[in-house]
Short mmCIF file of C-alpha atoms in Angstrom, two decimals:
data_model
loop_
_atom_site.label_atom_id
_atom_site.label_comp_id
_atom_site.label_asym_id
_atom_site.label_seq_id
_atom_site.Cartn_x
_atom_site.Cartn_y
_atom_site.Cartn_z
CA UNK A 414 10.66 4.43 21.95
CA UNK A 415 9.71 1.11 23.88
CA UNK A 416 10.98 -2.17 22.86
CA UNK A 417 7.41 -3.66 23.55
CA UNK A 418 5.63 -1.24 22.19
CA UNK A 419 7.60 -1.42 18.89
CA UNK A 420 6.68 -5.30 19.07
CA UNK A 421 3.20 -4.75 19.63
CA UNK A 422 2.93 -1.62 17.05
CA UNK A 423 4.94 -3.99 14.48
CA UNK A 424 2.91 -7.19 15.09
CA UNK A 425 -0.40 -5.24 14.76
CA UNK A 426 0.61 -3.74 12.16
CA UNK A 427 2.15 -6.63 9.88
CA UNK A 428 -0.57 -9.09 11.10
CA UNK A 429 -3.60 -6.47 9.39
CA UNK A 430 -1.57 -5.83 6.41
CA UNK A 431 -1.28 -9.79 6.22
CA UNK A 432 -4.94 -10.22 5.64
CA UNK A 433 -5.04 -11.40 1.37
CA UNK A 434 -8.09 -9.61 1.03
CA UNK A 435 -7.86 -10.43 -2.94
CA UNK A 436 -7.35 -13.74 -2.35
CA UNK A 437 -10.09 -14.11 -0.32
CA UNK A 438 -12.22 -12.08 -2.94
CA UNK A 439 -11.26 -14.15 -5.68
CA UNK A 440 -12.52 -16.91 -3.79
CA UNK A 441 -15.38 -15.58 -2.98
CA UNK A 442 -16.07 -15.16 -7.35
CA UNK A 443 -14.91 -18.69 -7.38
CA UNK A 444 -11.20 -17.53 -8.57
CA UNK A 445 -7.88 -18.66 -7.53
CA UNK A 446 -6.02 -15.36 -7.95
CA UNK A 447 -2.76 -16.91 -8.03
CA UNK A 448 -3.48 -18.31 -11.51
CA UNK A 449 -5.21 -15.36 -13.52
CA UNK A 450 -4.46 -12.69 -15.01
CA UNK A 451 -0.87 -11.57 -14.00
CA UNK A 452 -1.50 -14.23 -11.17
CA UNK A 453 -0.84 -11.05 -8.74
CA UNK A 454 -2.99 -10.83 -5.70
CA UNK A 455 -4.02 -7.28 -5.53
CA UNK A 456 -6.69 -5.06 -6.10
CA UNK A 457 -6.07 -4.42 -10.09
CA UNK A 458 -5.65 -8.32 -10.82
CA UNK A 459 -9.07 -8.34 -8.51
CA UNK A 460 -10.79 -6.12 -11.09
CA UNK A 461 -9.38 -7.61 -14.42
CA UNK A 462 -10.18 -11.18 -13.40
CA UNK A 463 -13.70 -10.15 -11.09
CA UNK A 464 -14.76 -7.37 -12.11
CA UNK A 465 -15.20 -3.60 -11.21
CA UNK A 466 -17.00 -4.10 -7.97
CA UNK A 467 -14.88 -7.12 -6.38
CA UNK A 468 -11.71 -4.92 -7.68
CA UNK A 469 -12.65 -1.74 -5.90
CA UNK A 470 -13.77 -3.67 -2.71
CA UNK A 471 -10.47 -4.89 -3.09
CA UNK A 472 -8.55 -1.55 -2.84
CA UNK A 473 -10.76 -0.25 -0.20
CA UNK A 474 -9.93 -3.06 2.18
CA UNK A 475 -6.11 -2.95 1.44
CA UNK A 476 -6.30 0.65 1.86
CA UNK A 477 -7.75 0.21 5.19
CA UNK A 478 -5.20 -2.08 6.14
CA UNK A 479 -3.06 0.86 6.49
CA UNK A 480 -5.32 3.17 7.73
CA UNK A 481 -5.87 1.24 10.60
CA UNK A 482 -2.27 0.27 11.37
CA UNK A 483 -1.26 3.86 11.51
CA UNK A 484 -4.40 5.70 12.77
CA UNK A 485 -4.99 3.08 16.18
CA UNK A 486 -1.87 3.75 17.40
CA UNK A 487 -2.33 7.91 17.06
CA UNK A 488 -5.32 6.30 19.64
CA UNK A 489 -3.86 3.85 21.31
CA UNK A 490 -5.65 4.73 24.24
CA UNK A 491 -9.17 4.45 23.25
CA UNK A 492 -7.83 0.56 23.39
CA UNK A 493 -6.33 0.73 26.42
CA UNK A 494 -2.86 0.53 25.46
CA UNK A 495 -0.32 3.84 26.35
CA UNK A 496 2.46 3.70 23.94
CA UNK A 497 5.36 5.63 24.65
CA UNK A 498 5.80 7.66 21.40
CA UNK A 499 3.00 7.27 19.32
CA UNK A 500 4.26 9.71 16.83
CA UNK A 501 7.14 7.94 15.78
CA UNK A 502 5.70 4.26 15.83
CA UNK A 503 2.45 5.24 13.60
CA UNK A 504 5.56 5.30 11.27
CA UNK A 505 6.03 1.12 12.34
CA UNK A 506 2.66 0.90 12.17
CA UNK A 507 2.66 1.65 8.42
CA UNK A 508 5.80 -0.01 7.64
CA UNK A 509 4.72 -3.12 8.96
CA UNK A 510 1.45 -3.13 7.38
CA UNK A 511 2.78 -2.96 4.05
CA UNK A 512 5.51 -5.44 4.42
CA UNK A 513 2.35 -7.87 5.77
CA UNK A 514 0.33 -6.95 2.59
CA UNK A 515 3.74 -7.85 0.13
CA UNK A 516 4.99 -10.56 2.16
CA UNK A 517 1.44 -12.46 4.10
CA UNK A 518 2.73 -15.14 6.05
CA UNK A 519 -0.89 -16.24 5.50
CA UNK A 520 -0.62 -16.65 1.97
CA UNK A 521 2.63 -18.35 2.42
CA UNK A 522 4.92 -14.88 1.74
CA UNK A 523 3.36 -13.69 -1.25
CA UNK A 524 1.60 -10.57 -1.33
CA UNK A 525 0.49 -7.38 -3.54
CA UNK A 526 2.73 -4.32 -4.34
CA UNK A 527 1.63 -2.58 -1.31
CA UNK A 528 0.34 0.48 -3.46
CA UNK A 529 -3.70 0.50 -1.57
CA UNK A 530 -1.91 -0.19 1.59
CA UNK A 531 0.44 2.83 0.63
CA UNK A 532 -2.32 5.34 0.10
CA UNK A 533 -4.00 4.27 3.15
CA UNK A 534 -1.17 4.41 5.75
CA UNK A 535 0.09 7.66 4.50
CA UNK A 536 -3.61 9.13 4.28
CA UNK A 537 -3.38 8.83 7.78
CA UNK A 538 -0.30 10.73 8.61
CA UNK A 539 0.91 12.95 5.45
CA UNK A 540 -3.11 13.30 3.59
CA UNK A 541 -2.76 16.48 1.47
CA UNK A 542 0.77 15.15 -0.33
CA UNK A 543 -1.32 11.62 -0.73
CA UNK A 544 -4.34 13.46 -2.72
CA UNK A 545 -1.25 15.09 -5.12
CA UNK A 546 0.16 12.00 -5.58
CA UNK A 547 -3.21 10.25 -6.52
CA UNK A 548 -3.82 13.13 -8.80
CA UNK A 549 -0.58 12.30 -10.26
CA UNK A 550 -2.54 8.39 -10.61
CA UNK A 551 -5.36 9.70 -12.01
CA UNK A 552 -3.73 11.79 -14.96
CA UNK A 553 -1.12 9.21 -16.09
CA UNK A 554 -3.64 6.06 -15.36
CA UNK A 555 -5.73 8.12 -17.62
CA UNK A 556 -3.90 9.18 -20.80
CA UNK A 557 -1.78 6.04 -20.91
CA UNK A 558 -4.45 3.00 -19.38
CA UNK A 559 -1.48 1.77 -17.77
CA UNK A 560 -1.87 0.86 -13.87
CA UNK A 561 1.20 0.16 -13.59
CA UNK A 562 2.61 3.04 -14.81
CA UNK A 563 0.07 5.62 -12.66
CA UNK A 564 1.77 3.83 -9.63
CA UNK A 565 5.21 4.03 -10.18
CA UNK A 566 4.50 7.90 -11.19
CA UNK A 567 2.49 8.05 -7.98
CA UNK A 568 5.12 6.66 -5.94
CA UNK A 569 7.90 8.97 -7.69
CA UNK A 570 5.67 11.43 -6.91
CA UNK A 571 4.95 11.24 -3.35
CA UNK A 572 8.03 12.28 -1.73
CA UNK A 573 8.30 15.52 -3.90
CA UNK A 574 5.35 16.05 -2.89
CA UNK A 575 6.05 15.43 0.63
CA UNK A 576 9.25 17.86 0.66
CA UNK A 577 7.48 20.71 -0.92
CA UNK A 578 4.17 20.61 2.15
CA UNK A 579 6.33 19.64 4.91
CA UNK A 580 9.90 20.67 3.78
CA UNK A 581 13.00 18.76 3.46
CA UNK A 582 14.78 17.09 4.98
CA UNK A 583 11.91 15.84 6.96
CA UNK A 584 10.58 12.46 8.59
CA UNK A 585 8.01 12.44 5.76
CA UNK A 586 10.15 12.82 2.97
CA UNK A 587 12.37 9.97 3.94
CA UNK A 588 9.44 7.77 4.77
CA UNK A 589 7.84 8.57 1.40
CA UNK A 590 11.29 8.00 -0.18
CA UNK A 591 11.81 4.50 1.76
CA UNK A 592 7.87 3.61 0.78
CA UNK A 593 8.19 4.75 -2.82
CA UNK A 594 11.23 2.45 -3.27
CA UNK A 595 9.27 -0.30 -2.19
CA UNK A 596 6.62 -0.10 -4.72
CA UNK A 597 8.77 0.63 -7.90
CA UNK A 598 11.09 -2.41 -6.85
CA UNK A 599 8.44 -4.42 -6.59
CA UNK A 600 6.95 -3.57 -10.41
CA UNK A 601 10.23 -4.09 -11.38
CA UNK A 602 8.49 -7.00 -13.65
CA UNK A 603 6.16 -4.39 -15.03
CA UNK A 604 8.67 -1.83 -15.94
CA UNK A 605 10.80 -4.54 -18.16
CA UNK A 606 7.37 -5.01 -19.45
CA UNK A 607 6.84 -1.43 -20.05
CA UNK A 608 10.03 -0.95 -21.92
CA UNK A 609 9.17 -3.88 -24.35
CA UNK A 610 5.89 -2.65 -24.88
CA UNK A 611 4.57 -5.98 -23.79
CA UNK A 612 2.53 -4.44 -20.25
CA UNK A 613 -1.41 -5.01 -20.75
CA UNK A 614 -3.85 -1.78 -20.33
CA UNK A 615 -6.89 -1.69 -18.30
#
């Protein structure tokens, strides 16, 4: 792998996940994210605090974010650009993008939990374990109400889902492993709130 094409792969990718596409949202419904609801900018604190439409616009965009960083370098070319190993810095891509979403140096180093930015990176380069793991969303979101909770499941989740499709051990396991870590440590605040029964449903 190139040094400057890690640097260009990284930078691309950070600088798209950067984009606060809740707080610009919220703006746009006259909101300053920051201080509603649990004052996090992301998608779900989009939809409790603007509703269903501004929430899922929301998600789409953050999942995009990580689309994008992952899929452009897979076609790299199409820009003009010939990386050297494209296979293993889609993974930088992806990385990067959801360390810009959680950590925006445009929104002074605050950021979401990276879950839409999640989905949307590893849509791109492990898509059939993704749909199990949002299946896994969708059934605990549903009998509990509890976003927070359907996330953390999802992320558990993914890597088991990874290792049984694509075996183990395995670049996808350890990338869903590293990825999943991410997004339970940063709910940490919602799983104290979970245990005293104090988390809000949707």
């Amino acid at each position: 792998m190139d040094f400057l094409d890690f640097i260009i792969v990284a930078a691309t990718g950070y600088l798209l996940g950067a984009i606060p596409f809740a707080v610009i949202i919220a703006r746009f419904c006259g909101v300053n994210i920051f201080k509603v609801g649990s004052g996090n900018p992301g998608a779900t604190n989009v939809k409790r605090s603007c509703g269903k439409w501004a929430g899922n616009i929301c998600f789409i965009l953050d999942a995009a974010k990580g689309f994008l960083a992952t899929f452009w370098v897979f076609h790299s070319e199409f820009f003009g650009i010939q990386l050297s190993d494209p296979q293993s810095l889609c993974y930088v891509g992806l990385v990067s993008a959801i360390i810009g979403h959680s950590f925006s140096v445009f929104i002074k180093f605050r950021g979401g939990k990276g879950v839409a930015t999640s989905i949307g990176g590893l849509l791109a380069v492990m898509w059939a374990a993704i749909l199990i793991a949002l299946i896994v969303w969708l059934v605990v979101f549903y009998s509990t109400r509890y976003v927070s909770l359907a996330s953390i499941a999802m992320a558990i989740s993914m890597p088991v889902a990874a290792a049984f499709l694509y075996g183990c051990p395995g670049v996808h396991v350890y990338l869903s492993l590293a990825i999943a870590a991410g997004i339970i440590y940063r709910h940490r605040s919602n799983i104290s709130r979970l245990i005293k029964g104090t988390e809000n449903r949707f």
